[in-house]
Tab-separated table of C-alpha atoms in Angstrom:
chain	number	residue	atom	x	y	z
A	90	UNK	CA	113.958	118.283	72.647
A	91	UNK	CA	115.366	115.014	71.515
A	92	UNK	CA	114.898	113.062	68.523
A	93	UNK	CA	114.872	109.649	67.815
A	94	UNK	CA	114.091	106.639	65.890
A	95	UNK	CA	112.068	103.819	66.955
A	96	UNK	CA	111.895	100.059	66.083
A	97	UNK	CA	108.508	100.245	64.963
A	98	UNK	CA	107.360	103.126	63.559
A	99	UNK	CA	103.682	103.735	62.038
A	100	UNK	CA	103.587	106.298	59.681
A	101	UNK	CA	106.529	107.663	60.318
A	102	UNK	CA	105.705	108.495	64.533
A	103	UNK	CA	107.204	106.495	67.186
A	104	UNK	CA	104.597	104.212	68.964
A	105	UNK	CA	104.647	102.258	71.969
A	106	UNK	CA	105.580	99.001	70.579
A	107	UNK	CA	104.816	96.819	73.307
A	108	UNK	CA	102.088	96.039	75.672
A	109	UNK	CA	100.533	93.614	78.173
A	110	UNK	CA	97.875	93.095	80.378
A	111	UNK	CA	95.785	95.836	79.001
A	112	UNK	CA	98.598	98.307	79.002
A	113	UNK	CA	97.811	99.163	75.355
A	114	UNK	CA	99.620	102.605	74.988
A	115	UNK	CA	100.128	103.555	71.034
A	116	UNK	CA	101.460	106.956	70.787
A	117	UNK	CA	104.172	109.207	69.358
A	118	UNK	CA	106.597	110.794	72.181
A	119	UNK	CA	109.652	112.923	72.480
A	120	UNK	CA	111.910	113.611	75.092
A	121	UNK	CA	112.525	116.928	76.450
A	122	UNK	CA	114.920	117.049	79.054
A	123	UNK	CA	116.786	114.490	81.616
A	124	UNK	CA	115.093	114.778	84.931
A	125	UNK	CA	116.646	112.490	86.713
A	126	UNK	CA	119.910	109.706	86.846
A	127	UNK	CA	120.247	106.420	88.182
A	128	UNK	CA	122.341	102.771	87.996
A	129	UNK	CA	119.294	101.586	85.670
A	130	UNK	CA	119.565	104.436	83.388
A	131	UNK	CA	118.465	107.662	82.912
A	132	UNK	CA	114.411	109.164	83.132
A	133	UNK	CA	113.489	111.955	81.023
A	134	UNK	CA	110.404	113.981	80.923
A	135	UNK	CA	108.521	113.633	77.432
A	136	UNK	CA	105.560	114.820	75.457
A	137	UNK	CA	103.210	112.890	73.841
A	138	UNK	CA	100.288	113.237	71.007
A	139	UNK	CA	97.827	111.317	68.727
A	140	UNK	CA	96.320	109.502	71.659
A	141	UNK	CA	93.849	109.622	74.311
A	142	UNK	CA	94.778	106.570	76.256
A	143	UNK	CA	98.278	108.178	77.037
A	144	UNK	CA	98.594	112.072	79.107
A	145	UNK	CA	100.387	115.196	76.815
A	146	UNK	CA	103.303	114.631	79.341
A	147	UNK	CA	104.862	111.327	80.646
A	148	UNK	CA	108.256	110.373	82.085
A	149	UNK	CA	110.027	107.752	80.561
A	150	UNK	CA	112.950	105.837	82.173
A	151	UNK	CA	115.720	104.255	79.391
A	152	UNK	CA	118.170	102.000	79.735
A	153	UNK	CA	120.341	100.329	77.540
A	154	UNK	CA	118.625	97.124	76.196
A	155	UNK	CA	121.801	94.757	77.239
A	156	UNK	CA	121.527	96.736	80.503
A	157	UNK	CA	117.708	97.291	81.366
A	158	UNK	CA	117.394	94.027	83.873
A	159	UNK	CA	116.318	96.848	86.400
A	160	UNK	CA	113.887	98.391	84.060
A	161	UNK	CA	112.306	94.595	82.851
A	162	UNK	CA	112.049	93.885	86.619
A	163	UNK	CA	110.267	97.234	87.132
A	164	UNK	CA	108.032	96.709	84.222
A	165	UNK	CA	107.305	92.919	85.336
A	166	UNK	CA	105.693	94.548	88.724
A	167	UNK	CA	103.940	97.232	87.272
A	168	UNK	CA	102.048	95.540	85.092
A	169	UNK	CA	100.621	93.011	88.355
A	170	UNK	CA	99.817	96.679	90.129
A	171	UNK	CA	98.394	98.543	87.376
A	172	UNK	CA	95.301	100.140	88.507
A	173	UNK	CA	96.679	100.950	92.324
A	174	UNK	CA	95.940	104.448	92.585
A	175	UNK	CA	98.865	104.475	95.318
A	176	UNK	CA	101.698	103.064	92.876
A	177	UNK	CA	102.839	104.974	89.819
A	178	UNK	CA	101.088	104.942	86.862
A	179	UNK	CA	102.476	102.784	83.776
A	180	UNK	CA	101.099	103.107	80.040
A	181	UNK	CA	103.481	100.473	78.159
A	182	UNK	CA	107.106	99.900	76.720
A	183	UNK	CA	108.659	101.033	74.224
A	184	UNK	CA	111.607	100.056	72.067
A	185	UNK	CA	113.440	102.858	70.336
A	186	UNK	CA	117.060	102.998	68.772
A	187	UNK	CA	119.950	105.819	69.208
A	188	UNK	CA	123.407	105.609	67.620
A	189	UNK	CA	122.498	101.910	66.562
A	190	UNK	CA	122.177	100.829	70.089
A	191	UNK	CA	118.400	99.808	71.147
A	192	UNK	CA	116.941	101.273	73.981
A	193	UNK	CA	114.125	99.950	76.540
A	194	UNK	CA	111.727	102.609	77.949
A	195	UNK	CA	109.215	102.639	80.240
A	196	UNK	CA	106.450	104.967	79.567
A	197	UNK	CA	105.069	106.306	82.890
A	198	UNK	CA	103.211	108.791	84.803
A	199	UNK	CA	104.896	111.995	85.490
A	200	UNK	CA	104.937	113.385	89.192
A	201	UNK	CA	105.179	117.259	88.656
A	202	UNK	CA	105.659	117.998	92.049
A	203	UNK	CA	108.958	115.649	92.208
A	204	UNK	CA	109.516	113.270	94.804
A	205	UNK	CA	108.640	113.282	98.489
A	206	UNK	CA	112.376	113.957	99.344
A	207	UNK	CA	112.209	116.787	96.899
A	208	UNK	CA	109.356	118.117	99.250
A	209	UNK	CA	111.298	117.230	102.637
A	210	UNK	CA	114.160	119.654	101.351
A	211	UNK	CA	111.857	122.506	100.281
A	212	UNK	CA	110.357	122.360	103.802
A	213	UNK	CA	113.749	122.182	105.564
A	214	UNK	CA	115.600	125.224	103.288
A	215	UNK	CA	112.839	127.134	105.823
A	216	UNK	CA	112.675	127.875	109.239
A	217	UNK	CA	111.107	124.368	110.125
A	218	UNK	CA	112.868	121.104	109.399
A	219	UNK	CA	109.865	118.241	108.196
A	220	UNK	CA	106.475	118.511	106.908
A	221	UNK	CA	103.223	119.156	108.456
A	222	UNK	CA	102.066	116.260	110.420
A	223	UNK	CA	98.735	116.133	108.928
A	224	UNK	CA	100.486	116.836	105.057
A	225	UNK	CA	102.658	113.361	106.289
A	226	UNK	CA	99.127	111.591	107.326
A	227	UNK	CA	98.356	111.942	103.991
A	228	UNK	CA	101.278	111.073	102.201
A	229	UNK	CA	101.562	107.835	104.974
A	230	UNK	CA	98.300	107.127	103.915
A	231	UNK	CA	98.479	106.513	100.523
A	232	UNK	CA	102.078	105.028	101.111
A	233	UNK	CA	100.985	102.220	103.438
A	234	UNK	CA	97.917	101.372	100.914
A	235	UNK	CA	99.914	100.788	98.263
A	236	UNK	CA	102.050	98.387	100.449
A	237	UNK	CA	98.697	96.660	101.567
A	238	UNK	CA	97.831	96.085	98.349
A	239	UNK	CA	101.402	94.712	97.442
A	240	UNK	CA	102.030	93.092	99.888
A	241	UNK	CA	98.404	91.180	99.342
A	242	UNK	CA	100.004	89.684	96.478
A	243	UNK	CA	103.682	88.800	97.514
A	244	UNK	CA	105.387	91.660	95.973
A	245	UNK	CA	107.987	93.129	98.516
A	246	UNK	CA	109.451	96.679	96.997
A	247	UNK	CA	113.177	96.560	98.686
A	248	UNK	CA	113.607	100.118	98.745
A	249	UNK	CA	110.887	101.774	99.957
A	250	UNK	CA	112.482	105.712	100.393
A	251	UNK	CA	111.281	109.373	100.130
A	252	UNK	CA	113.020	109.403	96.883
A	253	UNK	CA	111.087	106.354	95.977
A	254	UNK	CA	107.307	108.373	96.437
A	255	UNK	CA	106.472	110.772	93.633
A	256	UNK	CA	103.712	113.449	94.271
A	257	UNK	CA	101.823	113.672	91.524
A	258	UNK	CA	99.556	116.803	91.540
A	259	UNK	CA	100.921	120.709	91.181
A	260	UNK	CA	104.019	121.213	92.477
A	261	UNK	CA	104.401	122.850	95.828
A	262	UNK	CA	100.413	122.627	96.668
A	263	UNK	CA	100.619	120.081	99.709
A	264	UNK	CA	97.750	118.792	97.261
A	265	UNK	CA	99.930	115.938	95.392
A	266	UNK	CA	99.242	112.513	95.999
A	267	UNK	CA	101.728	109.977	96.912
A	268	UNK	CA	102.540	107.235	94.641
A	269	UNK	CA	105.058	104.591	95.082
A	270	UNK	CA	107.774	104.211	92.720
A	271	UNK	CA	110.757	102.405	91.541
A	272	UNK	CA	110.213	98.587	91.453
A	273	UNK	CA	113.797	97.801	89.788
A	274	UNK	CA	114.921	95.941	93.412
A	275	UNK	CA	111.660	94.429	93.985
A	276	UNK	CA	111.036	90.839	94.056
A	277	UNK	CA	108.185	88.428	94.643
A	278	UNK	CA	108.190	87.008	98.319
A	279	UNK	CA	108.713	83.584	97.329
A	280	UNK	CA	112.157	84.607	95.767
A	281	UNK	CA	113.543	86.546	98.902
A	282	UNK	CA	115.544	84.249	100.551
A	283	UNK	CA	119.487	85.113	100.472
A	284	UNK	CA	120.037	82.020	98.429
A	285	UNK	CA	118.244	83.685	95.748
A	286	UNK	CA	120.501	87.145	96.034
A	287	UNK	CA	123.920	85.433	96.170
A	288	UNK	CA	124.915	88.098	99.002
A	289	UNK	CA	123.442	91.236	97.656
A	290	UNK	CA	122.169	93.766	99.781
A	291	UNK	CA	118.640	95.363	97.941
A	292	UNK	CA	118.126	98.498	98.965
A	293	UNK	CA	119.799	102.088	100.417
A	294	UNK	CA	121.680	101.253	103.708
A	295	UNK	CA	119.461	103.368	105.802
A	296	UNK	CA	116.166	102.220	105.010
A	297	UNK	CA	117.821	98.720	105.637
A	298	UNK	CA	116.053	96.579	107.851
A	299	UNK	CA	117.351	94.707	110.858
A	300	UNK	CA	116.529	91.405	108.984
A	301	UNK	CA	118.153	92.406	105.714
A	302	UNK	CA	121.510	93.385	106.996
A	303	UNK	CA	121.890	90.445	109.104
A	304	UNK	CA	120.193	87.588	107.334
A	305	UNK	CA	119.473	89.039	103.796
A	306	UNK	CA	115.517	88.304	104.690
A	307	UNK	CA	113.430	90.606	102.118
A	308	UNK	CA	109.421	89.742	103.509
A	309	UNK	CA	106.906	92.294	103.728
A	310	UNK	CA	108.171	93.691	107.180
A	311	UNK	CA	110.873	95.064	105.877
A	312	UNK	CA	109.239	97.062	103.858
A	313	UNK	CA	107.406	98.219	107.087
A	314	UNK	CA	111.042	99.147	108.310
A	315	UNK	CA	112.033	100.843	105.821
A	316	UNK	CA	108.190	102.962	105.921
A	317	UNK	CA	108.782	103.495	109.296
A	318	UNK	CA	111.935	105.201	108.583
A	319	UNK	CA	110.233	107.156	106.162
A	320	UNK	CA	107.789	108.444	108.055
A	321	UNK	CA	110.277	109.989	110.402
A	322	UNK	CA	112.259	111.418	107.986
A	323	UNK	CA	109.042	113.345	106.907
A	324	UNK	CA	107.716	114.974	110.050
A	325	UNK	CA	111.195	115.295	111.384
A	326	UNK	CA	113.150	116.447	108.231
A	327	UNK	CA	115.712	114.213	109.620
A	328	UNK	CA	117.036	110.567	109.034
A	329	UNK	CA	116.754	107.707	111.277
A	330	UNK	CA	120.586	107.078	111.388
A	331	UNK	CA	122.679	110.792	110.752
A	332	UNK	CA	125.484	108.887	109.649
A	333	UNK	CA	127.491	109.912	106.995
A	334	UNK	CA	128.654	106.478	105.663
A	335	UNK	CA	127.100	103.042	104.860
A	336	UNK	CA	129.623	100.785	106.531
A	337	UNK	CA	128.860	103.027	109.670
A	338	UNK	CA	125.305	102.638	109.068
A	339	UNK	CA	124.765	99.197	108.423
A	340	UNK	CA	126.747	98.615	112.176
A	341	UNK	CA	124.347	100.817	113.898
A	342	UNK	CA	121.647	98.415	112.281
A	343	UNK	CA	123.226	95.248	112.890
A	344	UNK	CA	123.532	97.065	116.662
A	345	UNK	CA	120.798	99.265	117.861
A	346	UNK	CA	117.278	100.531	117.763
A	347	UNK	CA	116.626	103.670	115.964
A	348	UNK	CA	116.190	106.763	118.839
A	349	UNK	CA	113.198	108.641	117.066
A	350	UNK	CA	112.688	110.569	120.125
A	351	UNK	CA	111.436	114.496	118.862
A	352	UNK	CA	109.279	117.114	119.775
A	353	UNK	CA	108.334	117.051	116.003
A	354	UNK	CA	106.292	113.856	116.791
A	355	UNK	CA	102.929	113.561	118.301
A	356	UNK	CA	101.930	110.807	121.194
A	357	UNK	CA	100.058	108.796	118.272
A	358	UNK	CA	103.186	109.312	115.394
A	359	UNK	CA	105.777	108.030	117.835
A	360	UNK	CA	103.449	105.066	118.986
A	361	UNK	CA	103.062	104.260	115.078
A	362	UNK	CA	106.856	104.700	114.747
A	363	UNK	CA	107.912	102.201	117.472
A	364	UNK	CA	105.419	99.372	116.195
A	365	UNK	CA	106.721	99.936	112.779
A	366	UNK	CA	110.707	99.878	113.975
A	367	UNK	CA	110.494	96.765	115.817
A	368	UNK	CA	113.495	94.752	115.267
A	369	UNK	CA	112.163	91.639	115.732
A	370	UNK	CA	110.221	91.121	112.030
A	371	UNK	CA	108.066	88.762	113.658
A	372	UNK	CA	106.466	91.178	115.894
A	373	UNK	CA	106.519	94.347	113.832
A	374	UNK	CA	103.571	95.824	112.619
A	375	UNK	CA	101.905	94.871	109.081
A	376	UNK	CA	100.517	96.527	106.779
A	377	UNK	CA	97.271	95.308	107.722
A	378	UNK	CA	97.687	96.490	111.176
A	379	UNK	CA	99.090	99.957	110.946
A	380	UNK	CA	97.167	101.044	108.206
A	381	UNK	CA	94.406	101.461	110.053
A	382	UNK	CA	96.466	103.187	113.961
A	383	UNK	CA	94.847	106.334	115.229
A	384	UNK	CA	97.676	108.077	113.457
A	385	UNK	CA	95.636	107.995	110.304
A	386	UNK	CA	92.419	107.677	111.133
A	387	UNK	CA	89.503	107.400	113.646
A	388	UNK	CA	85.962	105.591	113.559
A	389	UNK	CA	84.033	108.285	112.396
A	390	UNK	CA	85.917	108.880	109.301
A	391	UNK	CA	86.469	105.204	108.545
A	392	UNK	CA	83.681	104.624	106.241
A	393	UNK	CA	84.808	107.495	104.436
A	394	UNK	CA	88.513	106.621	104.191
A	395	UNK	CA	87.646	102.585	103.147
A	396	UNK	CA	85.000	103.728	100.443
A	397	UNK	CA	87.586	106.123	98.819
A	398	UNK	CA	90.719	103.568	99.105
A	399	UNK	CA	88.738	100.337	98.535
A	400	UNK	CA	87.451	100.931	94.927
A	401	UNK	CA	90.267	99.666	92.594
A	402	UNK	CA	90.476	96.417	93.951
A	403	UNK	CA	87.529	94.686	95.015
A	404	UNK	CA	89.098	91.433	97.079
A	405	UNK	CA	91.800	93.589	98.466
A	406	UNK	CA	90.232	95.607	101.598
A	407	UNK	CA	88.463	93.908	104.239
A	408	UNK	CA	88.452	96.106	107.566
A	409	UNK	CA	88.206	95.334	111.357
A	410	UNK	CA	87.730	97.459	114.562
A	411	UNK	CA	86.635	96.398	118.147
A	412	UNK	CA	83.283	96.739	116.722
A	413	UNK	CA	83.021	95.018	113.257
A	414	UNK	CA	81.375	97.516	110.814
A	415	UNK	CA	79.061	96.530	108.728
A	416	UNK	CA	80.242	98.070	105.378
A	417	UNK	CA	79.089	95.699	102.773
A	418	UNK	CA	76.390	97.606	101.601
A	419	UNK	CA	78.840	101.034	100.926
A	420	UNK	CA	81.493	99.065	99.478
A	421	UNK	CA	79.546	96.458	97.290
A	422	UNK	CA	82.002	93.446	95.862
A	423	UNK	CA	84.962	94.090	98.935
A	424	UNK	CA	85.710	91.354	100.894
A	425	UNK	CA	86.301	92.368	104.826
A	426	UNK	CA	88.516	91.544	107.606
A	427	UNK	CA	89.363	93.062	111.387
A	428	UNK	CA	90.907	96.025	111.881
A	429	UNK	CA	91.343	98.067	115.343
A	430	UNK	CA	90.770	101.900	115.511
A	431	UNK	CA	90.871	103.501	119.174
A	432	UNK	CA	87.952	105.573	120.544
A	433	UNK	CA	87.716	108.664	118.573
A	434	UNK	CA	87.557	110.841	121.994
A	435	UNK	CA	90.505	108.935	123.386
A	436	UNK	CA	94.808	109.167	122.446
A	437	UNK	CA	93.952	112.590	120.644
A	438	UNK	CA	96.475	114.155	122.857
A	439	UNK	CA	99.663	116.388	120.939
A	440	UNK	CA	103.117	115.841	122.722
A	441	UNK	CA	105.189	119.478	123.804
């Protein structure tokens, strides 16, 4: 374990010395190991005591305080999503000091069970490459809410990526849920025209949208791109583009549609795919569309589904099908809009 000294101390412990928007978080912490390495810094998994407000074990991701623009730009969208269930948890920052340099660190919610692409490698070490379909339902699921719920208030993430979703839960259950992560690219949709990032590509080359790569747009549809891509990679175990490097990569997306053609996929996953890897941004699905495809769901789970998803934000979730559902009364406070979900005894088909 790691020692170290804070800023502020209070009786000698460390505490988290700042907070906002409700993200009060006192408590004394210590690192125990690195568990991860990145251009913002480092994240390390930590213990913490002497309050209830904060779990026994966190991660917290440190930077440099003269190089933690990453982290504050993190920090700046996690406290406008706190409460998502589908987006990482955050309890605060804190300010601590090492070899007379201060640090920034984010205090956050550790995944146990690692990262989705952790969980795409442990399925393809086996004799089948990609995850369960239904296990990537899930995962989509949660995903796409969080997205709906960001993209409701003009935050686009730039990078969305397995690495990017944590699974918190036990590791290796199938049981975790997925959480979106790592806001340190993202930006506010009124900022993401290419005048605002001076030429800078956001994001990994092949989760790149069509739109970024050629015209440096970051809206909300290419996050969808970038999901899309996602997706595939988990019930395939494959990428979108096998190429080894980015120049080559960003060609093929300047050039070509994605061929997501496999046996892996089912009639209603490939559907979901192609509306999500549209190239035109215009036309490609939202997140107000897709989230609600036969590929997750169908009308006689849909109360179910909204009720569980629509809690933590009450003007977030309004919902739409052929017929319009009449769902005030289960979901009290929600506002509603249309959504389409197919007959539930039609498009069930599997492909061979």
């Amino acid at each position: 374990m790691e020692a170290h000294s804070a800023l502020k101390r209070r009786n000698g412990k460390v505490i988290a010395s700042r907070s906002s928007n409700n993200m009060e978080a006192y408590s004394s912490w210590t690192r125990v190991k690195v568990i991860g390495n990145g251009s913002f810094g480092r994240v390390y998994l930590a213990i913490s005591s002497g309050d209830t407000l904060i779990p026994s074990t966190i991660a917290v991701k440190s930077a440099g305080f003269y190089r933690c623009k990453s982290l504050r730009n993190e920090m700046y969208f996690l406290r406008q999503l706190q409460g998502c269930p589908h987006v990482i948890g955050c309890f605060g920052v804190d300010f601590t000091e090492k070899g007379g340099k201060v640090i920034y660190n984010i205090l956050l919610e550790y995944a146990e069970a690692g990262s989705l692409a952790n969980r795409i490698r442990q399925f393809n070490l086996g004799r089948c490459r990609g995850l369960p379909e239904a296990e990537a339902k899930d995962h989509a699921r949660s995903v796409l809410l969080g997205l709906l719920h960001m993209h409701s208030l003009g935050i686009v993430h730039c990078d969305i990526k397995p690495g990017n979703i944590l699974l918190v839960g036990p590791r290796g259950s199938g049981k975790a849920a997925a959480k979106i992560a790592d806001f340190g690219l993202a930006l506010q949709e009124s900022q993401s025209d290419k005048n605002t990032n001076s030429g800078r590509l956001r994001g990994t080359p092949i989760y790149m949208a069509p739109e970024v790569v050629l015209d440096e747009q970051y809206g909300p549809a290419a996050d969808i791109w970038s999901f899309g891509c996602t997706v595939f990679e988990v019930i395939t175990g494959k990428t979108v583009w096998e190429l080894d490097e980015d120049i080559y990569v960003l060609c093929k997306i300047r050039l070509e549609s994605p061929n997501i053609c496999s046996n892996k996929l089912s009639r209603q996953a490939e559907d979901f795919l192609r509306k999500c890897l549209v190239r035109d941004p215009r036309v490609r699905w939202t997140a107000e569309d897709s989230d609600m495809n036969s590929f997750f769901v169908y009308a006689d789970d849909l109360l179910e589904f909204i009720t569980h998803t629509a809690r933590f934000e009450p003007q977030v979730y309004v919902m739409h099908t052929g017929d319009l559902f009449n769902l005030k009364n289960a979901c009290a406070g929600t506002t509603y809009c249309r959504l389409e979900v197919p007959d539930a005894n039609s498009g069930n088909e599997q492909a061979t």
